Coordinates of C-alpha atoms in Angstrom, one line a residue:
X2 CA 17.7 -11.7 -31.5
X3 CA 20.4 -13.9 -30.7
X4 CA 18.3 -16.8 -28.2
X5 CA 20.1 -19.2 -25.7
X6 CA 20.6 -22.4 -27.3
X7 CA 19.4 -24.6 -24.7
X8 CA 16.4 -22.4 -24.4
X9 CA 16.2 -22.9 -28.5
X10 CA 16.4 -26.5 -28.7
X11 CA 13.8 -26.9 -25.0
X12 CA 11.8 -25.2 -27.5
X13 CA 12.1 -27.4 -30.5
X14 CA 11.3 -30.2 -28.4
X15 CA 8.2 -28.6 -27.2
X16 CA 6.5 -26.7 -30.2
X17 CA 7.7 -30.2 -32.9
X18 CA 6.7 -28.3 -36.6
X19 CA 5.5 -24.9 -34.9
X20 CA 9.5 -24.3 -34.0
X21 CA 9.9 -22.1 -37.0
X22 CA 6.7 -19.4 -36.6
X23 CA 7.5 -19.2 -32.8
X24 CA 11.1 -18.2 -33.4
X25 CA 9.7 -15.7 -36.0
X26 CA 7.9 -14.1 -33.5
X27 CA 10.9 -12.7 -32.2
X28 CA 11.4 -10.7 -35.2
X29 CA 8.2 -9.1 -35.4
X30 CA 7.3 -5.3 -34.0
X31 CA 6.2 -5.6 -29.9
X32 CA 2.6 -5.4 -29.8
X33 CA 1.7 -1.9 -27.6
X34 CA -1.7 -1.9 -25.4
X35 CA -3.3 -0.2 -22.5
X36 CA -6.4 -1.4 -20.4
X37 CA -8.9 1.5 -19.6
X38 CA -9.7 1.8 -15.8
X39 CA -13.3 1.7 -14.5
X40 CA -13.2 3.7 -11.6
X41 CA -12.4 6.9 -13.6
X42 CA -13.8 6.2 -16.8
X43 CA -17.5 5.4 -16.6
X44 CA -17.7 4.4 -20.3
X45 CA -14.9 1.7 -21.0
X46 CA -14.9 3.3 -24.7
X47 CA -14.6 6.7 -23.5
X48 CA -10.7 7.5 -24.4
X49 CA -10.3 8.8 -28.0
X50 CA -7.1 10.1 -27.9
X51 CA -6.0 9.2 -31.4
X52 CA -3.6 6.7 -30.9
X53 CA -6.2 3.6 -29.8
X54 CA -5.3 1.3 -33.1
X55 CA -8.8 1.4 -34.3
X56 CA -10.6 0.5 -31.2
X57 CA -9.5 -3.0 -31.4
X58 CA -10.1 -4.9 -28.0
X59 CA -7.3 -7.5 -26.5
X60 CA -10.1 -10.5 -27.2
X61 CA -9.1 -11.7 -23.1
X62 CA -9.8 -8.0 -21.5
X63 CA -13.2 -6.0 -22.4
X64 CA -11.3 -2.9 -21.5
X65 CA -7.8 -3.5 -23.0
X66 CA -7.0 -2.2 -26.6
X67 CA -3.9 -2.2 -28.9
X68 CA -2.7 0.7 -29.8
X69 CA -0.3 2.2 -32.1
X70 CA 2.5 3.5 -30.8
X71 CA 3.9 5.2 -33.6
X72 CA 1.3 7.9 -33.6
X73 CA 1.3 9.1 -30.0
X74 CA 2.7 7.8 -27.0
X75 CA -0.1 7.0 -24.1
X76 CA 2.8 7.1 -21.8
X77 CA 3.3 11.1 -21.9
X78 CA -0.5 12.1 -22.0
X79 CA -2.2 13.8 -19.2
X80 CA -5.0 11.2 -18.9
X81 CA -1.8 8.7 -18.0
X82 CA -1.4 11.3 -15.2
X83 CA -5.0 11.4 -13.8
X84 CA -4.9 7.5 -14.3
X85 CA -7.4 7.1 -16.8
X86 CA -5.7 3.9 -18.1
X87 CA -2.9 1.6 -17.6
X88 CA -0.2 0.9 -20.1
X89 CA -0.3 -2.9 -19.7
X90 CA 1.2 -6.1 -22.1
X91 CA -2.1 -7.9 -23.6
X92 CA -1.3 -10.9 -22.7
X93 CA -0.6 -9.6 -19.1
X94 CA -4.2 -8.6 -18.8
X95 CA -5.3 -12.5 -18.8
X96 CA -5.0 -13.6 -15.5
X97 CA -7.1 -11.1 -13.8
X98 CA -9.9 -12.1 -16.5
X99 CA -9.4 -15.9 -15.2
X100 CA -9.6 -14.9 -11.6
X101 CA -13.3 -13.4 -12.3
X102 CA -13.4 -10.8 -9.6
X103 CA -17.0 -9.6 -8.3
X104 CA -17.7 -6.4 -6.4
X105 CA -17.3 -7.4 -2.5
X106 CA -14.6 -10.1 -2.9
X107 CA -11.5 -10.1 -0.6
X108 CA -8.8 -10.8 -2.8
X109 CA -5.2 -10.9 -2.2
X110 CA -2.4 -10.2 -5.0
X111 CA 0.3 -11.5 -3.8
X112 CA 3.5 -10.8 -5.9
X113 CA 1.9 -7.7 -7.1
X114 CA 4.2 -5.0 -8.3
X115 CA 4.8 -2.5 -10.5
X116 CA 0.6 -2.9 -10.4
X117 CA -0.7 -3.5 -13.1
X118 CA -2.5 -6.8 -12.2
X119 CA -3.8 -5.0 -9.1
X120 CA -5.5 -2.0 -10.6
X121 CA -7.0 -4.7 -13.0
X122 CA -8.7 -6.2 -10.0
X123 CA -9.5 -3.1 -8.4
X124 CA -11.8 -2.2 -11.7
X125 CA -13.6 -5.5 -10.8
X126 CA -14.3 -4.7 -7.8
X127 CA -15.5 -1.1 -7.8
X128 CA -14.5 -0.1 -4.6
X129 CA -16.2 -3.3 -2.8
X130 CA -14.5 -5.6 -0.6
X131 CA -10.9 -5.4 0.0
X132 CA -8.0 -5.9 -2.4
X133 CA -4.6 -6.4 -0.4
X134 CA -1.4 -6.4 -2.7
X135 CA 1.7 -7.6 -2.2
X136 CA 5.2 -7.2 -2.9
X137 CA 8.4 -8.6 -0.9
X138 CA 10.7 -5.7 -2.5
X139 CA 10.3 -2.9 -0.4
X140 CA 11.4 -0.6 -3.6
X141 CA 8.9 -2.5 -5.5
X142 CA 6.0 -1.7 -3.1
X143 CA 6.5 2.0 -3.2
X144 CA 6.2 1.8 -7.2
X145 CA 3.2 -0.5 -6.8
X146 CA 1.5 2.0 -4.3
X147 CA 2.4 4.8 -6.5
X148 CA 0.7 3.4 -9.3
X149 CA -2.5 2.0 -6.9
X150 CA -2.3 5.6 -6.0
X151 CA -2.8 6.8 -9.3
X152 CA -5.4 4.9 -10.8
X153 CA -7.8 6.3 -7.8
X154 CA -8.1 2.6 -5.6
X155 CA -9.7 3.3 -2.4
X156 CA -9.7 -0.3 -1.3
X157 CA -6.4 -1.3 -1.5
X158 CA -4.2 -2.3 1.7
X159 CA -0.4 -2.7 0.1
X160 CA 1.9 -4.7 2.2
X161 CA 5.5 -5.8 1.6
X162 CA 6.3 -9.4 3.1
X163 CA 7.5 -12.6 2.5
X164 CA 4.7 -14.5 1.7
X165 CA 5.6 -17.5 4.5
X166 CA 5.3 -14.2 7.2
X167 CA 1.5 -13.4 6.4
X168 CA -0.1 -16.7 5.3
X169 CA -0.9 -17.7 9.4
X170 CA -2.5 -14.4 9.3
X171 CA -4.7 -15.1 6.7
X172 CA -5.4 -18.3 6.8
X173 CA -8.9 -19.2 4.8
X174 CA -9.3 -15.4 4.5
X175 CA -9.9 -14.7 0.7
X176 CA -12.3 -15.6 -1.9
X177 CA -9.6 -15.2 -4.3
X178 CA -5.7 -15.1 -4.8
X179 CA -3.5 -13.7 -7.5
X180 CA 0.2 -15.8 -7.6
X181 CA 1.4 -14.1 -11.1
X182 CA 4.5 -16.1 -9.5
X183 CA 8.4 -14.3 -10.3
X184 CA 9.5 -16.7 -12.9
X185 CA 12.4 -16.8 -15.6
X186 CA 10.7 -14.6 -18.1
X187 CA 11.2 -16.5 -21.2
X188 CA 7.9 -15.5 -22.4
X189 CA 9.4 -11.4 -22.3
X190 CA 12.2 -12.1 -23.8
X191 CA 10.7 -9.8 -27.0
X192 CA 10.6 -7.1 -24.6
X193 CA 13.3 -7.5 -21.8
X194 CA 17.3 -8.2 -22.6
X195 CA 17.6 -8.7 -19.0
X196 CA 14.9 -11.8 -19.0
X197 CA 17.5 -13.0 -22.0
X198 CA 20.6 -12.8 -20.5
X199 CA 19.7 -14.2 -17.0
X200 CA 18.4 -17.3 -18.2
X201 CA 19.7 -20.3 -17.7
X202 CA 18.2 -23.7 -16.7
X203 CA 19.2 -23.3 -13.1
X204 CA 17.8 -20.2 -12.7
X205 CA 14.6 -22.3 -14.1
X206 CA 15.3 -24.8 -11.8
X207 CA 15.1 -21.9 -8.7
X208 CA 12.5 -20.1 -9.7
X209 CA 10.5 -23.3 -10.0
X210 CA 11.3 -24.6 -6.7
X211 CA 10.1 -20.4 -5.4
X212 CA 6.6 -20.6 -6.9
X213 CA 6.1 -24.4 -5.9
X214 CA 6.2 -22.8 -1.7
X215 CA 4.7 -19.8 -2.8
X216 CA 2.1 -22.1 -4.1
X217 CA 1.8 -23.6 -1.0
X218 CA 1.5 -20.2 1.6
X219 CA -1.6 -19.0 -0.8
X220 CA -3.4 -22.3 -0.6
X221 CA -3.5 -21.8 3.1
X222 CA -5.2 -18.2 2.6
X223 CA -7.6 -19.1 0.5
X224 CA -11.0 -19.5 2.1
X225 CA -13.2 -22.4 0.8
X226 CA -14.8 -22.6 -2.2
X227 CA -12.4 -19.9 -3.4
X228 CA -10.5 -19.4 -6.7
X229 CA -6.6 -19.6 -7.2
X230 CA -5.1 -18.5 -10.8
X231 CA -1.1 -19.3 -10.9
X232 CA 0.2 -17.9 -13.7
X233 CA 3.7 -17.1 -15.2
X234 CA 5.3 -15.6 -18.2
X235 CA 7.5 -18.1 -19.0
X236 CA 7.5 -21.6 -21.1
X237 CA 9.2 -23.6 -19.1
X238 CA 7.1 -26.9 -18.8
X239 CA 8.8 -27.1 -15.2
X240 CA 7.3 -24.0 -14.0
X241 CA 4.2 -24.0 -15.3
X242 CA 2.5 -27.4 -15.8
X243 CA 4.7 -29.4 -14.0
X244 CA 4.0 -27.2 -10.9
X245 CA 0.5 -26.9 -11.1
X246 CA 0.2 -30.2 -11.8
X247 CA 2.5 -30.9 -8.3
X248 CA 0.2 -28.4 -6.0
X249 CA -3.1 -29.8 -7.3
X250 CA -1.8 -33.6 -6.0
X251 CA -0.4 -32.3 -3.2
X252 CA -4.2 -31.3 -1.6
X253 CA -7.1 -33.5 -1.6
X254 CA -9.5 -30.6 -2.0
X255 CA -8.4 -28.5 -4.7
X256 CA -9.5 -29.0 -8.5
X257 CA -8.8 -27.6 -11.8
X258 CA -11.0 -24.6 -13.1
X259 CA -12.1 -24.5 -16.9
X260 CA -11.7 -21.5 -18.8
X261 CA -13.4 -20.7 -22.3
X262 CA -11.4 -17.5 -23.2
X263 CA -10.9 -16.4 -26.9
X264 CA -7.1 -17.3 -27.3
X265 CA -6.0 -19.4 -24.8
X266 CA -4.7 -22.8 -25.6
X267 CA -4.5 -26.0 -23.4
X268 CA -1.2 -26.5 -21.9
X269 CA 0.9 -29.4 -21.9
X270 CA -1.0 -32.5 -21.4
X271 CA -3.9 -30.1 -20.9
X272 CA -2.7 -28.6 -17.6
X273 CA -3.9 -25.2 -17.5
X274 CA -3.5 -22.9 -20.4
X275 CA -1.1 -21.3 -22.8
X276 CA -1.2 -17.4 -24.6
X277 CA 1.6 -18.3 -27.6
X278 CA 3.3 -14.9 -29.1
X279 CA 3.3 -16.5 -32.6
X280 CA -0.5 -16.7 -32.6
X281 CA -1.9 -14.0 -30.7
X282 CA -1.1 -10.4 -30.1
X283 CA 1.0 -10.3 -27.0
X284 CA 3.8 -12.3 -25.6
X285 CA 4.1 -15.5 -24.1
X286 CA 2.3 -16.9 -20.6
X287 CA 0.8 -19.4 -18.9
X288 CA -2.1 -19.7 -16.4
X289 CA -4.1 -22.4 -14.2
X290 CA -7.1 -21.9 -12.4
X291 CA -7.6 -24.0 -9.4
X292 CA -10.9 -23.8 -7.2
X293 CA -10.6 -24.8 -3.3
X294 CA -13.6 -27.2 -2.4
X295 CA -16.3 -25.6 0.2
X296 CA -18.9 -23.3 1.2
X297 CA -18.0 -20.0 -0.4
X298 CA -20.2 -18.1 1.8
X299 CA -18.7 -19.4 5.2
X300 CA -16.0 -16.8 5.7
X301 CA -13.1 -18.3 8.2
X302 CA -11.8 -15.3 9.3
X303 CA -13.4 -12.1 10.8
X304 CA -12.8 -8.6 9.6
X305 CA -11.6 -7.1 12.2
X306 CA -11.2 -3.4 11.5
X307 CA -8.1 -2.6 13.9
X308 CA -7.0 -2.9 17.3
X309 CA -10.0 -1.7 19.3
X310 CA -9.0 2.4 20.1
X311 CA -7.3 3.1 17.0
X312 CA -10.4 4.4 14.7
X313 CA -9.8 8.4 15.0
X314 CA -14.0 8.5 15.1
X315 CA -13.9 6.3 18.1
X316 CA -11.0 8.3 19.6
X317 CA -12.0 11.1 18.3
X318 CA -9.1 13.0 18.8
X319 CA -8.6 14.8 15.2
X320 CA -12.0 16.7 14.7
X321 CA -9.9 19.1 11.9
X322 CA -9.8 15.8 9.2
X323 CA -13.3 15.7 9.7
X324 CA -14.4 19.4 9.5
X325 CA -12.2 19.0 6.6
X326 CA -14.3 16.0 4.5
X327 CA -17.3 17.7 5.6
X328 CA -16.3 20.8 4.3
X329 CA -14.7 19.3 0.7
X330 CA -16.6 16.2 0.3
X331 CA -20.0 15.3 -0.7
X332 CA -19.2 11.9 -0.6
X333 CA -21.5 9.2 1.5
X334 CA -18.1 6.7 1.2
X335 CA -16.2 8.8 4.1
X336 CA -19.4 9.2 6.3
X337 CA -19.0 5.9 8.3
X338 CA -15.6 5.2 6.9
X339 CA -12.8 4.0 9.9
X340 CA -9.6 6.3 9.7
X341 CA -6.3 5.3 10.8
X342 CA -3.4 7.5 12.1
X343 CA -0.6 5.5 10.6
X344 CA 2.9 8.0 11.8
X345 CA 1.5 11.5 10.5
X346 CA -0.8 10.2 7.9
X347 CA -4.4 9.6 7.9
X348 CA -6.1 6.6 6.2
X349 CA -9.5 5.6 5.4
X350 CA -8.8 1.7 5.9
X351 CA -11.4 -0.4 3.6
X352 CA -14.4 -1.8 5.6
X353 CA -13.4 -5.8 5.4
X354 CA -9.4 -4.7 6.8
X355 CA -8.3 -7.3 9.4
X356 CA -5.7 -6.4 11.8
X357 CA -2.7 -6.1 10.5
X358 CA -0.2 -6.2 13.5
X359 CA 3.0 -7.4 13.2
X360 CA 3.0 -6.9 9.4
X361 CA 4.6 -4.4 6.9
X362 CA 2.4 -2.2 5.4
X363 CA 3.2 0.4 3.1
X364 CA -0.7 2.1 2.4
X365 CA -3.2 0.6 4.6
X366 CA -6.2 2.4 2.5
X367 CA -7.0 5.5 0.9
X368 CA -4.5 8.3 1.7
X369 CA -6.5 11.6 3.3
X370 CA -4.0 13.6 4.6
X371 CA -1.3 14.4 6.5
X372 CA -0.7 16.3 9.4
X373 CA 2.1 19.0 8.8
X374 CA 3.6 21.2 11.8
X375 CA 0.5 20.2 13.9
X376 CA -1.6 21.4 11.0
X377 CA -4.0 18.7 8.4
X378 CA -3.2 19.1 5.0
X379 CA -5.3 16.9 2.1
X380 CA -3.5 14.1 0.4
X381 CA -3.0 14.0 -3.4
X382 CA -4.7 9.9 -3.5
X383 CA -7.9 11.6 -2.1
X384 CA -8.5 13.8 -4.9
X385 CA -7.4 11.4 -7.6
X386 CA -10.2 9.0 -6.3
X387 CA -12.6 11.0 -6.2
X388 CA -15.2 12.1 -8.9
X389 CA -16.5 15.8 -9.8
X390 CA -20.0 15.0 -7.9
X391 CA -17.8 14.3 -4.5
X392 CA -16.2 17.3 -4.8
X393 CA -17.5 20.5 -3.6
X394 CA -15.3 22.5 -5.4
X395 CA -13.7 21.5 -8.9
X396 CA -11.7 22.8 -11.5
X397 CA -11.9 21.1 -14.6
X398 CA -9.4 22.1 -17.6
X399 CA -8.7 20.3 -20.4
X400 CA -6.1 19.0 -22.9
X401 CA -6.6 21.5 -25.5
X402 CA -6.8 24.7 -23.5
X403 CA -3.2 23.4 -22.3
X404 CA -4.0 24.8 -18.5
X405 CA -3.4 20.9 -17.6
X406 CA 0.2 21.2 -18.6
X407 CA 0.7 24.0 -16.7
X408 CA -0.9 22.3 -13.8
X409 CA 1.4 18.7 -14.4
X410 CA 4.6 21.2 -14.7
X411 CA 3.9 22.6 -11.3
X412 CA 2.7 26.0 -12.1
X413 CA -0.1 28.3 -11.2
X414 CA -2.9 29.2 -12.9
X415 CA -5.9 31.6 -13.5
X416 CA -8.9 30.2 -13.0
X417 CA -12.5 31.9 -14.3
X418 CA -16.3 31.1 -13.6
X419 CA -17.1 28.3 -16.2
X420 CA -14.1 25.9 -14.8
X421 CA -15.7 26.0 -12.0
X422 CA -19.4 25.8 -12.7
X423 CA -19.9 29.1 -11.0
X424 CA -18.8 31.8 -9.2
X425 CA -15.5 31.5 -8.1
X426 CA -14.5 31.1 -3.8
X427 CA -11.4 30.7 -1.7
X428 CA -10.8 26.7 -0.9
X429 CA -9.9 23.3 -2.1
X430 CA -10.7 22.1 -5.3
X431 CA -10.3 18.9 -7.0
X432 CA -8.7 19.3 -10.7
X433 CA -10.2 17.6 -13.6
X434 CA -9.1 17.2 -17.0
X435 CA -12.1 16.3 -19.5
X436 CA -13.5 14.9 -16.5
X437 CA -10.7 12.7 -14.7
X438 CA -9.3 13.9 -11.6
X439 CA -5.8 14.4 -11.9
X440 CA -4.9 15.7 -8.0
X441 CA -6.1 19.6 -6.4
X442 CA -5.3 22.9 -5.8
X443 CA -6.4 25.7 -3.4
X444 CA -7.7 28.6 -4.9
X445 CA -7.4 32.6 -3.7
X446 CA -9.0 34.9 -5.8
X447 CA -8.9 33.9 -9.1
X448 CA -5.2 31.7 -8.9
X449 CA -5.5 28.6 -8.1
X450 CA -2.2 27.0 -6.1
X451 CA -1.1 24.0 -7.4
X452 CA -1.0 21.1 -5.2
X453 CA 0.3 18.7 -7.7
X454 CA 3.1 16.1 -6.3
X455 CA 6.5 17.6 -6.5
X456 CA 7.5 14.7 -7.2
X457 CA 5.2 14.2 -9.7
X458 CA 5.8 16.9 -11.9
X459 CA 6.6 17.3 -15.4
X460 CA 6.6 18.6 -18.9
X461 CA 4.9 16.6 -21.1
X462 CA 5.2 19.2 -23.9

């Protein structure tokens, strides 16, 4: 790999006798990992597929492992359909580590997309509090929503703004905020020819002078005594320590965050923290944890569900959605949940959802249903986040009977008595593959209808 010179000799400068083993880095094999996901895997060590390289663990991410990508690809599996896990770059999995997510936060993501950062949070929070995700690029947000989608997140909002555009709206709101800031990629340049050929020192120059206001909007959301991890995949002294160092003098009450993480080296000067591709298993990024002074337990902002006669229950003017839970769903989550009419759609909208007026919003919860020629049809996000026990009907199959092929392609199939744990009737049912929901189908007689995206589909063999 041919590197920029400047880049090459920044380098030099920076690294002294290490140069030579970091330049050899860019000559080794790419290091493949995934990071299991919580909400549909109970046991984080459930997944044998036979290509987990020897159940080793990314040291920063108690659910990420290496594996070895010459013996299967995770990619073209059906658990990667039903969201069982999330093909994710180690060293990408750090931040949300540093950000140390609890059940019941409200946390905001704000240059979120394609999602891989978000779901990571989502599996910290196990369906508490509120995770709102954000990404400026309209195109971007519909891949990040897709993917939120599929990993079976019921508390996610996902918006698509310019972060100067919602930071008045959320001023003090979150306990913690996510700015894996857009950044000039030197630290992927193993794995992306575009990060190599679009670098130059004034795109370094711009995309520092981006994060050091984007910096500045997500200081004014977070609420007090709340955590802020920057982070970047770059090397660039200007865009990592230099800015963090810039934002924590720029405000009296913010202050660095220690971090004791296997692998992670001080930065420059001791400013924040480095991952290093020549001495660790992933590629190259930086990170800083800063904590904003406070009572964490004093919330400055209300959660104001939305605009007072918009909740279908208090209008209750769509009594089919309901018969239609009640009927299909065993779940206590929907019993008291608020539901939003958002164009055709129907949402359940997380409890701790302010309003959102005025702002762009691509999924404002957990996708139900849609109503098609006057007539309610079931979303495919509510059956991938839901579990067998929710369900009152499901159909599990599995990889090695090869029915879940058939179902991925878009096909019908016959169903018999032991897939469905008894004796087979007409209805919905929620389609599991060794036990991870993968979408539905409506059964009549003994052929079940698939339901499976259109979009979606596929033939994975």
């Amino acid at each position: 790999m041919r590197l920029p010179v400047e880049f090459e000799n920044r380098m030099k400068d920076y690294l002294g006798e290490e140069i030579n083993d970091f330049l050899a880095s860019y000559s080794l094999e790419e290091v493949k990992s995934l990071r299991i996901n919580p909400l549909k895997c109970r046991d984080d060590n459930a997944i044998d597929m036979g290509f987990l390289h020897d159940n080793k663990n990314v040291p920063w991410e108690k659910r990420g492992f290496y594996y070895d990508a010459n013996v299967l690809s995770p990619g073209k599996h059906p658990y990667h359909e039903a969201g069982a896990y999330y093909i994710q770059e180690a060293s990408a999995m750090a931040p949300v580590t540093l950000l140390d997510v609890k059940p019941g936060d409200r946390v905001l993501d704000l240059c979120a997309a394609p999602g891989g950062k978000s779901t990571q949070i989502a599996g910290y929070l196990q369906g508490e509090g509120i995770l709102i995700s954000n990404e400026i690029v309209p195109s971007r947000a519909k891949i990040l929503s897709e993917n939120i989608e599929r990993m079976g997140v019921r508390n996610a909002v996902v918006i698509s703004e310019d972060p100067r555009n919602i930071s008045g709206k959320f001023a003090g709101y979150f306990d913690k905020i996510l700015v894996d800031a857009p950044c000039s990629g030197e630290g992927m340049f193993r794995r992306s020819e575009i990060a190599l050929n679009e670098w130059s020192m004034d795109n370094v120059k711009m995309c520092k002078d981006r994060q050091s206001w984007i910096l500045d909007e997500a200081y004014k959301m977070l609420a007090p005594g709340g955590r802020l991890v920057y982070s970047t995949c770059t090397f660039s002294k200007e865009e990592d320590e230099i800015n963090a160092l810039e934002f924590f003098e720029r405000y009296d009450d913010i202050s660095y965050v220690k971090a004791d993480v296997e692998g992670l080296e001080p930065g420059f000067d001791g400013i924040g923290y480095r991952l290093w591709p020549h001495k660790i298993q992933g590629e190259g990024h930086y990170f800083c944890i800063f904590e904003k002074a406070g009572d964490s337990t004093v919330k400055n902002m209300p959660c104001f569900g939305y605009e007072k006669g918009v909740s279908l229950k208090e209008k209750n003017t769509l009594k089919e959605v309901y018969d239609f839970i009640d009927e299909n769903i065993k779940s206590d989550y929907f019993k008291d949940k608020k539901l939003l009419k958002f164009g055709d759609h129907i949402y359940a909208i997380p409890d701790e959802t302010p309003s959102l007026k005025g702002i762009k919003v691509f999924r404002p919860g957990l996708h139900i249903g849609s109503f098609v020629k006057g007539r309610f049809t079931p979303a495919h996000a509510l059956f991938m986040a839901l579990t067998e026990e929710e369900c009152v009907r499901h159909c599990d199959v599995t990889v090695e009977d090869g029915l879940i092929y058939k179902y991925i392609n878009g096909e019908t199939f016959n169903v018999t008595e032991d897939m469905v744990g008894g004796a087979l009737s007409n209805g919905y049912y929620g389609i599991f593959v060794d036990g991870y929901s993968i979408g539905f189908g409506k059964l009549t007689g003994c052929i079940m209808k698939n339901h499976y995206p259109k979009g979606l589909r596929k033939n994975l063999r």
